[in-house]
CSV table of C-alpha atoms and ligand atoms in Angstrom, one decimal:
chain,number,residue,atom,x,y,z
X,17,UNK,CA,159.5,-94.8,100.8
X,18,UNK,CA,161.3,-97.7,99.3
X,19,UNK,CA,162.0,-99.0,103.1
X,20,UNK,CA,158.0,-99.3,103.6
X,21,UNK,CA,155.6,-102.0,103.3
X,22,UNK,CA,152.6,-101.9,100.0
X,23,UNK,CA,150.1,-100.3,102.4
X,24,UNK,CA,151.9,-97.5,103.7
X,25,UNK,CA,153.3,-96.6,100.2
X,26,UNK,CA,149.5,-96.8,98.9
X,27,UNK,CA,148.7,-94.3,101.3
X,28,UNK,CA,152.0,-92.0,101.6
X,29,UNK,CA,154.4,-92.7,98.2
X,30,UNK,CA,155.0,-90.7,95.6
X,31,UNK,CA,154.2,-87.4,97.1
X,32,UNK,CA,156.4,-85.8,100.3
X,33,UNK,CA,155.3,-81.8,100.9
X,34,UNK,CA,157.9,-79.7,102.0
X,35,UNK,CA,157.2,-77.1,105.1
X,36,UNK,CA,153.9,-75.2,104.3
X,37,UNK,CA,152.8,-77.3,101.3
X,38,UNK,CA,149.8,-78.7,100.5
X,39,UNK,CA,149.2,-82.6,102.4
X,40,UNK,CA,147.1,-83.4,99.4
X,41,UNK,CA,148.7,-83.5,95.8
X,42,UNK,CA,147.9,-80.1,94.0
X,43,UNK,CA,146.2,-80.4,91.0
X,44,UNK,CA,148.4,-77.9,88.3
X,45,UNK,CA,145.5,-77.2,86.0
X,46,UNK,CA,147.9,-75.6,83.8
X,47,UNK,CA,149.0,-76.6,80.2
X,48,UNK,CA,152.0,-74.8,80.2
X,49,UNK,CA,155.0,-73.3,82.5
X,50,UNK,CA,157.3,-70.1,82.8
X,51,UNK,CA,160.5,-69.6,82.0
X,52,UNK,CA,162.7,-66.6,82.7
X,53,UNK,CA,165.3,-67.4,79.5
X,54,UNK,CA,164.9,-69.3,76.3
X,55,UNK,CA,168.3,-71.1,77.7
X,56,UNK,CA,166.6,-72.5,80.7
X,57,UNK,CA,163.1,-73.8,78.0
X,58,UNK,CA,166.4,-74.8,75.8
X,59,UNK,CA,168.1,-77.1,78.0
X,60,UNK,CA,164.1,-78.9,78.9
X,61,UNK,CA,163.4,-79.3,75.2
X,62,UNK,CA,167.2,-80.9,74.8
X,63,UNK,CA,166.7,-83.4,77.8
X,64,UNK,CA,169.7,-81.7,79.6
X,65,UNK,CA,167.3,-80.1,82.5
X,66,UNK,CA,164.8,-81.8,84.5
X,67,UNK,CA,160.8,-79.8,84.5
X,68,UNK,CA,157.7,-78.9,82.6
X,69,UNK,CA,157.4,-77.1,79.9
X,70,UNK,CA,153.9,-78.7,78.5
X,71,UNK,CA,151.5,-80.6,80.0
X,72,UNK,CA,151.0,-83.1,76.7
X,73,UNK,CA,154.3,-84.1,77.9
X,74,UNK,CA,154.7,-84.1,81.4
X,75,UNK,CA,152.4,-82.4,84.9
X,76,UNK,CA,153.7,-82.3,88.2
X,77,UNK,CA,150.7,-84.0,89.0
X,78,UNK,CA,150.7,-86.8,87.1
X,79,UNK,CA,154.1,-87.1,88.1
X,80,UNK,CA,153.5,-87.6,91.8
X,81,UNK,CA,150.4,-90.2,91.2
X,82,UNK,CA,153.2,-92.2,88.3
X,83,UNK,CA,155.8,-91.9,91.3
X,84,UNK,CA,153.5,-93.7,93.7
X,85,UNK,CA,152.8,-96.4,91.0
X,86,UNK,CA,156.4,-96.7,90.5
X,87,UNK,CA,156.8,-97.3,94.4
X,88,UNK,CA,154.3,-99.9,94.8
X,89,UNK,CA,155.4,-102.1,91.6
X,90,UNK,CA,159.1,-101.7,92.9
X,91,UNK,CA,160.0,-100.0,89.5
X,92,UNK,CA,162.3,-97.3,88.3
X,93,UNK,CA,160.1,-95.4,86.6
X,94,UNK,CA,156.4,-94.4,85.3
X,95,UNK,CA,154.2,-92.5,83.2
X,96,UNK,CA,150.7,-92.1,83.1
X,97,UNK,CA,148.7,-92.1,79.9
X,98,UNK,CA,144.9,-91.2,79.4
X,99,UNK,CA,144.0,-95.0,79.4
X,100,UNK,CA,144.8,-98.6,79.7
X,101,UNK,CA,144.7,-98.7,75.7
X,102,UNK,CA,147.1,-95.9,75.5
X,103,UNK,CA,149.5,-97.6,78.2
X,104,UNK,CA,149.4,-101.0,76.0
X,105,UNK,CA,150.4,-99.6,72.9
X,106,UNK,CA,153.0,-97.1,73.9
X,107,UNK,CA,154.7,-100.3,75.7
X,108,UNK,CA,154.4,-102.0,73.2
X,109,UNK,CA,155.5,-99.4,70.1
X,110,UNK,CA,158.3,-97.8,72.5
X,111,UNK,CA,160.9,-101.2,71.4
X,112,UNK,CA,158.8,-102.4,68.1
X,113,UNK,CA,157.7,-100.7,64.7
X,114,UNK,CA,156.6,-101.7,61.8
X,115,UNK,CA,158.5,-105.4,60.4
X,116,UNK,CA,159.0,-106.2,64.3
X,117,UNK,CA,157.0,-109.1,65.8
X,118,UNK,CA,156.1,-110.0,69.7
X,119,UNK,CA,154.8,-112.7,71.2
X,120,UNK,CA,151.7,-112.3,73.5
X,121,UNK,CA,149.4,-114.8,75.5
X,122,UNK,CA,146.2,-115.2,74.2
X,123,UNK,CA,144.1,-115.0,76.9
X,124,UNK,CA,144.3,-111.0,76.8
X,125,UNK,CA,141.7,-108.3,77.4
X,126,UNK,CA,139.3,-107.9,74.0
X,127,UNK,CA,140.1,-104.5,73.4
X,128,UNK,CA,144.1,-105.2,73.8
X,129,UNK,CA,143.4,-108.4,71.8
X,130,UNK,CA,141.9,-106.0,68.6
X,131,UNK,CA,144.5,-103.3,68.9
X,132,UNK,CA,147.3,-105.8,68.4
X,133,UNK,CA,145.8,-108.5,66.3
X,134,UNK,CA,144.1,-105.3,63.8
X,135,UNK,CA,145.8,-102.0,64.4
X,136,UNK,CA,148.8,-102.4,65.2
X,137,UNK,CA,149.0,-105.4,62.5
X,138,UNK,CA,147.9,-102.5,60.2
X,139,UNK,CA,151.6,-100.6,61.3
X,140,UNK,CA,153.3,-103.8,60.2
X,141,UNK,CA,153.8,-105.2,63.5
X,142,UNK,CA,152.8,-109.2,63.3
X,143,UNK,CA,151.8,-111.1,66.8
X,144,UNK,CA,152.2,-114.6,67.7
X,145,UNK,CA,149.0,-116.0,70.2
X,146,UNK,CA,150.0,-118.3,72.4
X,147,UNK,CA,148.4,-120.3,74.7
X,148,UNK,CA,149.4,-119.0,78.6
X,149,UNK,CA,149.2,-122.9,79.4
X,150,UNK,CA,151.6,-123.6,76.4
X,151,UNK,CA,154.9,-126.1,77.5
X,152,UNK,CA,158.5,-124.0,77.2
X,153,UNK,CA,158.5,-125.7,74.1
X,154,UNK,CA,155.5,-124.4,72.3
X,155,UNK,CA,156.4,-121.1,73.9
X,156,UNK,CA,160.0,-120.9,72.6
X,157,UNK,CA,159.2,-121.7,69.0
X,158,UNK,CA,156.8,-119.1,68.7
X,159,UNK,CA,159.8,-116.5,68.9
X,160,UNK,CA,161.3,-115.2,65.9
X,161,UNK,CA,164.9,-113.5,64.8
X,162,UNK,CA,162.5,-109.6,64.7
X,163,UNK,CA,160.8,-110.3,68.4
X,164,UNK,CA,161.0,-107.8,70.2
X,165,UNK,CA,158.9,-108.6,73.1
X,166,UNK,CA,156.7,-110.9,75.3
X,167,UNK,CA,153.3,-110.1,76.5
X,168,UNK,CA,150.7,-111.2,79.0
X,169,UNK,CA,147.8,-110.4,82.0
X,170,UNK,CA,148.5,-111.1,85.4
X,171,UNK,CA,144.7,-112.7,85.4
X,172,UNK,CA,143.4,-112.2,81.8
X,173,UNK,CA,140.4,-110.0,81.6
X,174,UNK,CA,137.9,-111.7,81.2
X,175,UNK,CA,139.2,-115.7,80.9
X,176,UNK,CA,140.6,-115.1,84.3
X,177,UNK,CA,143.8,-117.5,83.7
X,178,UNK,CA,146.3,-116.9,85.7
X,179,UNK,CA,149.9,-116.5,83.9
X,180,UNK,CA,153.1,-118.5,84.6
X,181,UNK,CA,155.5,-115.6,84.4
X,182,UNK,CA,158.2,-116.8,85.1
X,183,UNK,CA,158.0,-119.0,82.5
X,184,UNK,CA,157.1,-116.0,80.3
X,185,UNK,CA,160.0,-113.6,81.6
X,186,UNK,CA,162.6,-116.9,80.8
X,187,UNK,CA,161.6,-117.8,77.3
X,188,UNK,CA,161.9,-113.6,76.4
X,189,UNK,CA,165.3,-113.3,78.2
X,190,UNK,CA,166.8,-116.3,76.5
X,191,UNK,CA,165.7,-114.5,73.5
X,192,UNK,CA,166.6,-111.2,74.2
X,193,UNK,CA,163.4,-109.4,75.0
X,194,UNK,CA,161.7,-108.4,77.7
X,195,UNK,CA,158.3,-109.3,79.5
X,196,UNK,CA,155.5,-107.0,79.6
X,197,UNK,CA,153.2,-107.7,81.8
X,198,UNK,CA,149.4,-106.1,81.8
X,199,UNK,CA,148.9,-106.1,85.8
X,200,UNK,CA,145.6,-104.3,85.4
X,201,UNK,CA,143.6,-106.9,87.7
X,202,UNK,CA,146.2,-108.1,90.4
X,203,UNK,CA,147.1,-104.5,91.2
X,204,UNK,CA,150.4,-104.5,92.9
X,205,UNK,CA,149.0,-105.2,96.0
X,206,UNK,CA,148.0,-108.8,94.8
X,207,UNK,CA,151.3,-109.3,92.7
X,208,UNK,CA,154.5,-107.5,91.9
X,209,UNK,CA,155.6,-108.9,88.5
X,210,UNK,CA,158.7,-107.7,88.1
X,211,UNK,CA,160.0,-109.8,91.6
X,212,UNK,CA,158.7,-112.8,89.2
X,213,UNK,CA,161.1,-111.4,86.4
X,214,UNK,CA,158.9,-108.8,84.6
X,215,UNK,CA,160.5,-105.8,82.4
X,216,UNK,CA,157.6,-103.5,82.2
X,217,UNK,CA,154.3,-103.4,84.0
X,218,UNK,CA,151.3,-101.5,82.2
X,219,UNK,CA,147.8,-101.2,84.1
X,220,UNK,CA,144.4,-99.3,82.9
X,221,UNK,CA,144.0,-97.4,86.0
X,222,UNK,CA,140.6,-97.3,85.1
X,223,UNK,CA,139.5,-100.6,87.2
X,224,UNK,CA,140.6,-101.7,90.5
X,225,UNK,CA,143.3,-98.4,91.0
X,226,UNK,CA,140.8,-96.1,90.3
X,227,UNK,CA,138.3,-98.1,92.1
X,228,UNK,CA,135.4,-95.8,92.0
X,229,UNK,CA,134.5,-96.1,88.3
X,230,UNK,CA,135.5,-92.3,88.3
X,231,UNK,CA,138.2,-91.7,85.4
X,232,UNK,CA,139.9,-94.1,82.6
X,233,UNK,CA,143.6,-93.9,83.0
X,234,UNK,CA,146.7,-96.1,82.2
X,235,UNK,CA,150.2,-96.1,83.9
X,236,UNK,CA,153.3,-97.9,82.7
X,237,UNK,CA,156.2,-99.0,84.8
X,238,UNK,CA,159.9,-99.9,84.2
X,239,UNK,CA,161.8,-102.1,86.2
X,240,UNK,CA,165.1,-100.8,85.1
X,241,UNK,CA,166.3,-104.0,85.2
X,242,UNK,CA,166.1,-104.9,81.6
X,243,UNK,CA,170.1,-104.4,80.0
X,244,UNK,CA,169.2,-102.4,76.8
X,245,UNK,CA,172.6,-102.0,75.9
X,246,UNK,CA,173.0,-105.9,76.1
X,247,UNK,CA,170.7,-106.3,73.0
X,248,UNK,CA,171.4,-102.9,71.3
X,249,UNK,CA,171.0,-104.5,67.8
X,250,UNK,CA,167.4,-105.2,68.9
X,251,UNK,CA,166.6,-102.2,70.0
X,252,UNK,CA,168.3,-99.1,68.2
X,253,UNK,CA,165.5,-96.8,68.8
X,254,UNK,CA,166.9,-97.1,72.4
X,255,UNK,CA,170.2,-97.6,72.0
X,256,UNK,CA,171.5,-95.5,68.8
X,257,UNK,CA,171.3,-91.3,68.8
X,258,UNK,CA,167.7,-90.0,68.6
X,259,UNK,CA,167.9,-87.2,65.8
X,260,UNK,CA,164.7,-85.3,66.9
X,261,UNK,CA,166.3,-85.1,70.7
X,262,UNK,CA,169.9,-83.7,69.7
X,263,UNK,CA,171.4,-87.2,69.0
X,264,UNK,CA,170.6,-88.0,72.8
X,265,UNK,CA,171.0,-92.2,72.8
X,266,UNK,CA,168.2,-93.2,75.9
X,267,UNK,CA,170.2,-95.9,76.6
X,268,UNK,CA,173.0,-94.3,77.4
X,269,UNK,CA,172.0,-91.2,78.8
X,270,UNK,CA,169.0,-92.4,81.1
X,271,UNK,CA,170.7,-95.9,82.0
X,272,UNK,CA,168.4,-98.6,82.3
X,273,UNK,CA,166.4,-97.1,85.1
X,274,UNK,CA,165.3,-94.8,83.3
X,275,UNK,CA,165.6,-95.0,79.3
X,276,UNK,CA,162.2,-96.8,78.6
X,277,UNK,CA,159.9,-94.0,80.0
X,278,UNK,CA,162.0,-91.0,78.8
X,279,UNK,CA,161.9,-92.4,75.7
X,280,UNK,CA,158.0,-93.3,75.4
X,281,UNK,CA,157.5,-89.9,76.9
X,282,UNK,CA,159.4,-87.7,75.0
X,283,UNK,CA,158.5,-89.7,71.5
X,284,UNK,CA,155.1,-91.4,72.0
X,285,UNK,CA,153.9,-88.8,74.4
X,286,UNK,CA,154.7,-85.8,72.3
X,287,UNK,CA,153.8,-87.3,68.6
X,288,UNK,CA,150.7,-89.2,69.9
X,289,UNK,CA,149.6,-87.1,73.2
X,290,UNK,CA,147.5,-89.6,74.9
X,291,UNK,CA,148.3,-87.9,78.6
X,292,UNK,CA,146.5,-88.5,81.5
X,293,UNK,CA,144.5,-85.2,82.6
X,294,UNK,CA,145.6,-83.7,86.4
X,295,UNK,CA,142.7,-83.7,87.6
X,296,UNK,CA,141.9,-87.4,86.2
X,297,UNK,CA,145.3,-88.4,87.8
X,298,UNK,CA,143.9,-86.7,91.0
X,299,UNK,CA,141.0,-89.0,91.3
X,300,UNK,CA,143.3,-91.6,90.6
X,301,UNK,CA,145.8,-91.0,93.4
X,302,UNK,CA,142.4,-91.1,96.2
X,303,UNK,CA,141.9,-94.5,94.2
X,304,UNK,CA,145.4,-96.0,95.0
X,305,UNK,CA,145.6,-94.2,99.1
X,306,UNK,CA,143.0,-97.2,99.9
X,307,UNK,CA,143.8,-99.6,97.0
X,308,UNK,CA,145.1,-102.2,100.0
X,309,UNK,CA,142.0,-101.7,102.0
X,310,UNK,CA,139.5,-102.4,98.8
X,311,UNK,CA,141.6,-105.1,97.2
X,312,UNK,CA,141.1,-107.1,100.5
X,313,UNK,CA,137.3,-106.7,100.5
X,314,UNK,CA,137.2,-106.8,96.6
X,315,UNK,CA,138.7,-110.6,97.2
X,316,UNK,CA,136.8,-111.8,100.2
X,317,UNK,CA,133.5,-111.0,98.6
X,318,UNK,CA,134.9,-112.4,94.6
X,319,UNK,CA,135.6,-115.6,97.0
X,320,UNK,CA,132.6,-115.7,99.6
X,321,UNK,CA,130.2,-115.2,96.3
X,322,UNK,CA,132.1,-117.7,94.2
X,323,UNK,CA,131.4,-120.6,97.1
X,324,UNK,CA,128.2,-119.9,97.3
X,325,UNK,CA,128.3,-120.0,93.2
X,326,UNK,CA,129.9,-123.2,93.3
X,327,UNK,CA,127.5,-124.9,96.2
X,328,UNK,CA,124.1,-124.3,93.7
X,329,UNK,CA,122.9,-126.8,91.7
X,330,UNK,CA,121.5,-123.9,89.2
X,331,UNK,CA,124.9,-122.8,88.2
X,332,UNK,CA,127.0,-125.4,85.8
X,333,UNK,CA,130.5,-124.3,86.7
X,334,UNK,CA,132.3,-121.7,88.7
X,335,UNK,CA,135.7,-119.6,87.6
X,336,UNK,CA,137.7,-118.2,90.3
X,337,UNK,CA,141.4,-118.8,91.2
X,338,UNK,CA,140.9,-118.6,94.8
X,339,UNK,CA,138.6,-121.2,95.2
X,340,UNK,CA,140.1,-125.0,95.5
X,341,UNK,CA,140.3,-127.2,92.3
X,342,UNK,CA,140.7,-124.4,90.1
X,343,UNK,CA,142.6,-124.6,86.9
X,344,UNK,CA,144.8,-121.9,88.0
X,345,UNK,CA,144.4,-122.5,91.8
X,346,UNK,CA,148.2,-123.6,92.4
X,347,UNK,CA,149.5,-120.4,90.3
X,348,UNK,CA,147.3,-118.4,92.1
X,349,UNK,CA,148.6,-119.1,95.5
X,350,UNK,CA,152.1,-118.3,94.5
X,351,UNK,CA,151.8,-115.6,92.4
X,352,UNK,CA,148.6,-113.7,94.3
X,353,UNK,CA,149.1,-115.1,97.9
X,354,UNK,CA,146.7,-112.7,98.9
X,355,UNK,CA,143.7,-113.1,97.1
X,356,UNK,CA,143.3,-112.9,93.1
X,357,UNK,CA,140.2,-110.1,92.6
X,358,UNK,CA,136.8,-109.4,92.7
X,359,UNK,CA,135.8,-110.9,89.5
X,360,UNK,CA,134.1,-114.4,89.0
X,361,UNK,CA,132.8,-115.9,86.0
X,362,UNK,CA,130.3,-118.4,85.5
X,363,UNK,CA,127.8,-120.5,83.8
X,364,UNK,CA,124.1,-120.5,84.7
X,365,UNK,CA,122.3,-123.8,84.2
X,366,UNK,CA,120.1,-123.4,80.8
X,367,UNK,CA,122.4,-121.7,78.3
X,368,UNK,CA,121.5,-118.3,76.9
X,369,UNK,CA,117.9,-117.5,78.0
X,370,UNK,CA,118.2,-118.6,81.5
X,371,UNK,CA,121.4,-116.2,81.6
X,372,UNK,CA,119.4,-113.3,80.5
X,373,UNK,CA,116.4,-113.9,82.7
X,374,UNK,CA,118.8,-114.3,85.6
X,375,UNK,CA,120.6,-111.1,85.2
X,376,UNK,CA,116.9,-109.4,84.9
X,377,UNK,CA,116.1,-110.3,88.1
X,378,UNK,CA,119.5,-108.9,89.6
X,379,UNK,CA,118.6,-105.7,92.1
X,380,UNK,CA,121.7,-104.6,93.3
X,381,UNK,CA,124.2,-106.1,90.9
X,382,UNK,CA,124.0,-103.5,87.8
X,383,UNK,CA,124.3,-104.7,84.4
X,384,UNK,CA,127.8,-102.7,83.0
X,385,UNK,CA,130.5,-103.2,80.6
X,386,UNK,CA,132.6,-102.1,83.6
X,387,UNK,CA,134.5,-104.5,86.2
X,388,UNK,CA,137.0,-103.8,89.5
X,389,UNK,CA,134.5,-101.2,90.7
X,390,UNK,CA,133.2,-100.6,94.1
X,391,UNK,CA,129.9,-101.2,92.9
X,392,UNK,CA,129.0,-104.7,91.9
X,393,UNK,CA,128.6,-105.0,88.6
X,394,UNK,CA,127.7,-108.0,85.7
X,395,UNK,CA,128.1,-108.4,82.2
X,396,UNK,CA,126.4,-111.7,79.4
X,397,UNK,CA,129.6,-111.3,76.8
X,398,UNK,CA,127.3,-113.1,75.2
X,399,UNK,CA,124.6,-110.5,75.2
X,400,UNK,CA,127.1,-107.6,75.2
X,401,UNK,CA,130.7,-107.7,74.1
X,402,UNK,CA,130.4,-110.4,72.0
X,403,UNK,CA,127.3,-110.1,70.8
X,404,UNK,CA,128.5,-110.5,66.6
X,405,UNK,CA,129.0,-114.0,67.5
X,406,UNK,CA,127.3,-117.1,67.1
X,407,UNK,CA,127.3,-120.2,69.7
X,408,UNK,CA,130.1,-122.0,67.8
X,409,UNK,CA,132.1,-118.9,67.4
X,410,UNK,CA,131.9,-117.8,71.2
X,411,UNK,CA,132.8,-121.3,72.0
X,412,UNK,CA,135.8,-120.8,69.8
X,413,UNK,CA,137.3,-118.4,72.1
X,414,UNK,CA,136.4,-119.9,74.9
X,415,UNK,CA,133.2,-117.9,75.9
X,416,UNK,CA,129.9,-119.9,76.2
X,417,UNK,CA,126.9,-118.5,75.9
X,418,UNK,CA,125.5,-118.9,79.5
X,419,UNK,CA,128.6,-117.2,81.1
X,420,UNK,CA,128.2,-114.2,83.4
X,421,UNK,CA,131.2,-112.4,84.2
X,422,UNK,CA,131.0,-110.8,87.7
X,423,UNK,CA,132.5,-107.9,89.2
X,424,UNK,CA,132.1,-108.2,92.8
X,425,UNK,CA,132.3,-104.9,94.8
X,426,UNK,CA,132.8,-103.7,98.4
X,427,UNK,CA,129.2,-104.3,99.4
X,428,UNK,CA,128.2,-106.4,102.5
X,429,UNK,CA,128.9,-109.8,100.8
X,430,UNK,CA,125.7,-111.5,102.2
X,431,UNK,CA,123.7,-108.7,100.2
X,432,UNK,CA,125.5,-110.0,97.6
X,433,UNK,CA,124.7,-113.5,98.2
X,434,UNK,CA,121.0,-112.4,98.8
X,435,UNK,CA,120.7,-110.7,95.6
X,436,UNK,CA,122.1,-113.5,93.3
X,437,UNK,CA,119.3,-116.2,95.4
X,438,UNK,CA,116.7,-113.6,94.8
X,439,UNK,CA,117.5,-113.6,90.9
X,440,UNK,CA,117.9,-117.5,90.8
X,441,UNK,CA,114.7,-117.8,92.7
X,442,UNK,CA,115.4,-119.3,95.8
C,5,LIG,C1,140.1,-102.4,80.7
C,5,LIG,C2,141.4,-103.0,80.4
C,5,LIG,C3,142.3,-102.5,79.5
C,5,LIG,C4,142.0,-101.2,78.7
C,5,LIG,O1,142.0,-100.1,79.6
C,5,LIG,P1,141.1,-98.8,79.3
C,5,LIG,O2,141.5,-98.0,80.5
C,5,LIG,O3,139.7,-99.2,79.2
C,5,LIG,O4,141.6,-98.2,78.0
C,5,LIG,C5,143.5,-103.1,79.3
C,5,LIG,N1,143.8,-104.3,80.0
C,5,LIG,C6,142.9,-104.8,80.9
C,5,LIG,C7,143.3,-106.1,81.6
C,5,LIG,C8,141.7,-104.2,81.1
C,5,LIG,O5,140.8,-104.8,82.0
C-alpha cells in the first residue's frame, strides 16, 4: 500500500483478504483465542511469537483499522486505544514516569490540558506550557536535563493555532527527545507530521476519523524514525531489559520501528487496559474509507462559512487559518496545503447575551460539546466548557466571552450560510 496515494490507502490500507475472505474487515467479537499447546500461548506471552491471546491486549480487528492509520501517517506502527485521552497519556507515560518532565504547547485541547497539568502532575510528572508562537529561544530554555518529550496539536482544539513543527521537532531533537504531535484535527489527509519531523502521532479517533459522531476512539503512531538507542540513558524503560517480559529490551528486540508500540501495548495496555472495542474500531475503519472525501467538504464549508463570518458587520472577529490575514494563515498553507478543518471560531458583536440569543435561534446547527462531525454543530465555551469562569479568567486563556466555536459539517454550505443569517436576523 506504501506505493499509493492518501485516498486510495483511506479506502484500501490496512486490510488485504486472501481468496474467499471477507471484503469487509471482520469484526472478532471474541475476548480470547485458542491454542493447541501451552508452548505455542508461551512463546505469545514471552513476545517470541506474533498473535492474540486477549483482546485487552491486542484484536485482529483493531489491528487492521491501527494498520490503515499507520499507512496513511507514513508510520511504522499503531495501536488503537478506547479514546483520544487514552492515546495522550499512554504517549506520553510510554518514555516518562514519575520525576520526568516534558515540554508541551499551550494551546492544547482542555481535557489534555487537565490530564497533564492535574493528573499526570499528581504521578510526579511536571510540564512546561509554552507558547506555540514562542522564539527557538524561549522554546529551548524551557527544556530541562529529566525532559523527556515535546508536545503539541497540529491546530489546537479549540484556539485553532496552527503549530510550527518543525520548530518543535528541532528544539526536542537537539535535546534528545522526541515530538509528539496530537494530529487529531488535521487528520492525515490535511497533514502528515512526521514528514515535518514528528516522532509519534496520537489522534482521538472520535472527531474527524470517525466522522459520524458514532464511537470515541484514540490511535497512536510511531514513525520509527526516532534512535532510542541514541539516548538510552533517557529512556531505559525502552532501552534496558523489561523484567515482567523475560528481560526482553524493546529497543533492541523491536528496533525502532517498532519498540514504542510494543512497548505501550504490552505494559500500558495490559496494566491500564484502555483498548479500543472491535466493533467500535469497525465503525471507525467506515470513518477513515471516506476520511478524504469529508475532509474536503468539511474545509470548503469551515472556509465558505467563515467568509461569510468575516463579510458581517454583526460578528467582531473571525478565526480560521484558511482565510487571508489570519494569524496562522502562512503556517497553514505549508503545513495543511489542503485546507485546515471544519471548525471556525468566532466573536458575535455584543459579548455574552448576544452569543446566547444567537445560538437560540440556530435551526440546523445543534448546540453540542462535540466538533469534526458530519453534522454541524456549535458550542458558547463560555456557556459550556468553561462555564466556572469569570470574564477576566476566560480572557486569561484566551477565550472571550462572545466566542462561538463552530463545527461545520458536510451539509449544503449555503444551508449553512442561511441558517447563521436566520439566527443573526437578517
Ligand atoms: C477530543 C480531543 C481529544 C480527546 O479525545 P477523546 O476521544 O474525547 O478522549 C484529544 N485531543 C484533541 C485535539 C481533541 O479534539
Amino acid at each position: 500500500m506504501s506505493d499509493y496515494r492518501i485516498e486510495t490507502k483511506c479506502v484500501q490500507g490496512g486490510y488485504t483478504p486472501g481468496n474467499g475472505e471477507p471484503r469487509q474487515i471482520p469484526i472478532v467479537q471474541s475476548t480470547t483465542f485458542k491454542y493447541a499447546t501451552s508452548e505455542d500461548m508461551g512463546k505469545l506471552f514471552d513476545l517470541e511469537a506474533n498473535g492474540y491471546f486477549y483482546t485487552r491486549l491486542q484484536n485482529p480487528t483493531n489491528d487492521y483499522v491501527a494498520a490503515k492509520i499507520a499507512e496513511l501517517e507514513g508510520g511504522t506502527a499503531a495501536m488503537l486505544t478506547s479514546s483520544g485521552q487514552a492515546a495522550s497519556f499512554y504517549a506520553i507515560f510510554n518514555i516518562a514516569s514519575c520525576g520526568d518532565h516534558v515540554v508541551s504547547s499551550s494551546t492544547i485541547y482542555g481535557g489534555t490540558y487537565n490530564l497533564f497539568a492535574v493528573t499526570m502532575k499528581r504521578m510526579g510528572i511536571d510540564f512546561t506550557f509554552v507558547s506555540p508562537d514562542c522564539t527557538e529561544e524561549e522554546l529551548n530554555a524551557a527544556f530541562r536535563p529529566n525532559t523527556k518529550a515535546v508536545f503539541g496539536e497540529t491546530i489546537a482544539n479549540p484556539a485553532l493555532t496552527v503549530l510550527d513543527i518543525e520548530k518543535f521537532a528541532k528544539a526536542a531533537h537537539d535535546h534528545g527527545v522526541p515530538l509528539i504531535i496530537d494530529n487529531t484535527f488535521a487528520t492525515p489527509y490535511g497533514c502528515r507530521p512526521f514528514e515535518w519531523g514528528a516522532d509519534i502521532v496520537t489522534h482521538s479517533t472520535t472527531k474527524y476519523m470517525d466522522g459520524h459522531g458514532a464511537a470515541v476512539g484514540g490511535c497512536i503512531v510511531d514513525s520509527g524514525k526516532f534512535d532510542w538507542m541514541a539516548h538510552a540513558d533517557k529512556f531505559p524503560g525502552l532501552c534496558t531489559p523489561d523484567d515482567s517480559y523475560h528481560g526482553v529490551t524493546y529497543a533492541e528486540r523491536f528496533g525502532n520501528e517498532g519498540a514504542f508500540i510494543t512497548k505501550a501495548t504490552a505494559q500500558l495496555m495490559r496494566d491500564f487496559g484502555s483498548i479500543q472495542s472491535p466493533q467500535n474500531a469497525f465503525y471507525l475503519n467506515l470513518g477513515l474509507e471516506s476520511l478524504h472525501v469529508r475532509m474536503k467538504r468539511h474545509c470548503e464549508n469551515g472556509l465558505a462559512v467563515a467568509k461569510y463570518l468575516q463579510s458581517n458587520d454583526k460578528i467582531e472577529w473571525v478565526t480560521y487559518a484558511d482565510l487571508p490575514g489570519d494569524k496562522y494563515h502562512e503556517l497553514a498553507k505549508k503545513y495543511l496545503p489542503n485546507g485546515t478543518c471544519g471548525v471556525v471560531s468566532f466573536g458575535v458583536k455584543g459579548g455574552r447575551k448576544a452569543a446566547e440569543e444567537f445560538m437560540k435561534k440556530l435551526k440546523l446547527i445543534a448546540i453540542e460539546t462535540h466538533v469534526a462531525d458530519a453534522r454541524s454543530c456549535c458550542l458558547h465555551p463560555a456557556n459550556a466548557t468553561h462555564r466556572q469562569m469569570n470574564d477576566d479568567e476566560l480572557i486569561a486563556c484566551g477565550i472571550t466571552n462572545n466566542l462561538v466555536r463552530l463545527s461545520c459539517g458536510l451539509e449544503n454550505a449555503e444551508d449553512l450560510i442561511a441558517d447563521l443569517k436566520q439566527a443573526l436576523g437578517e
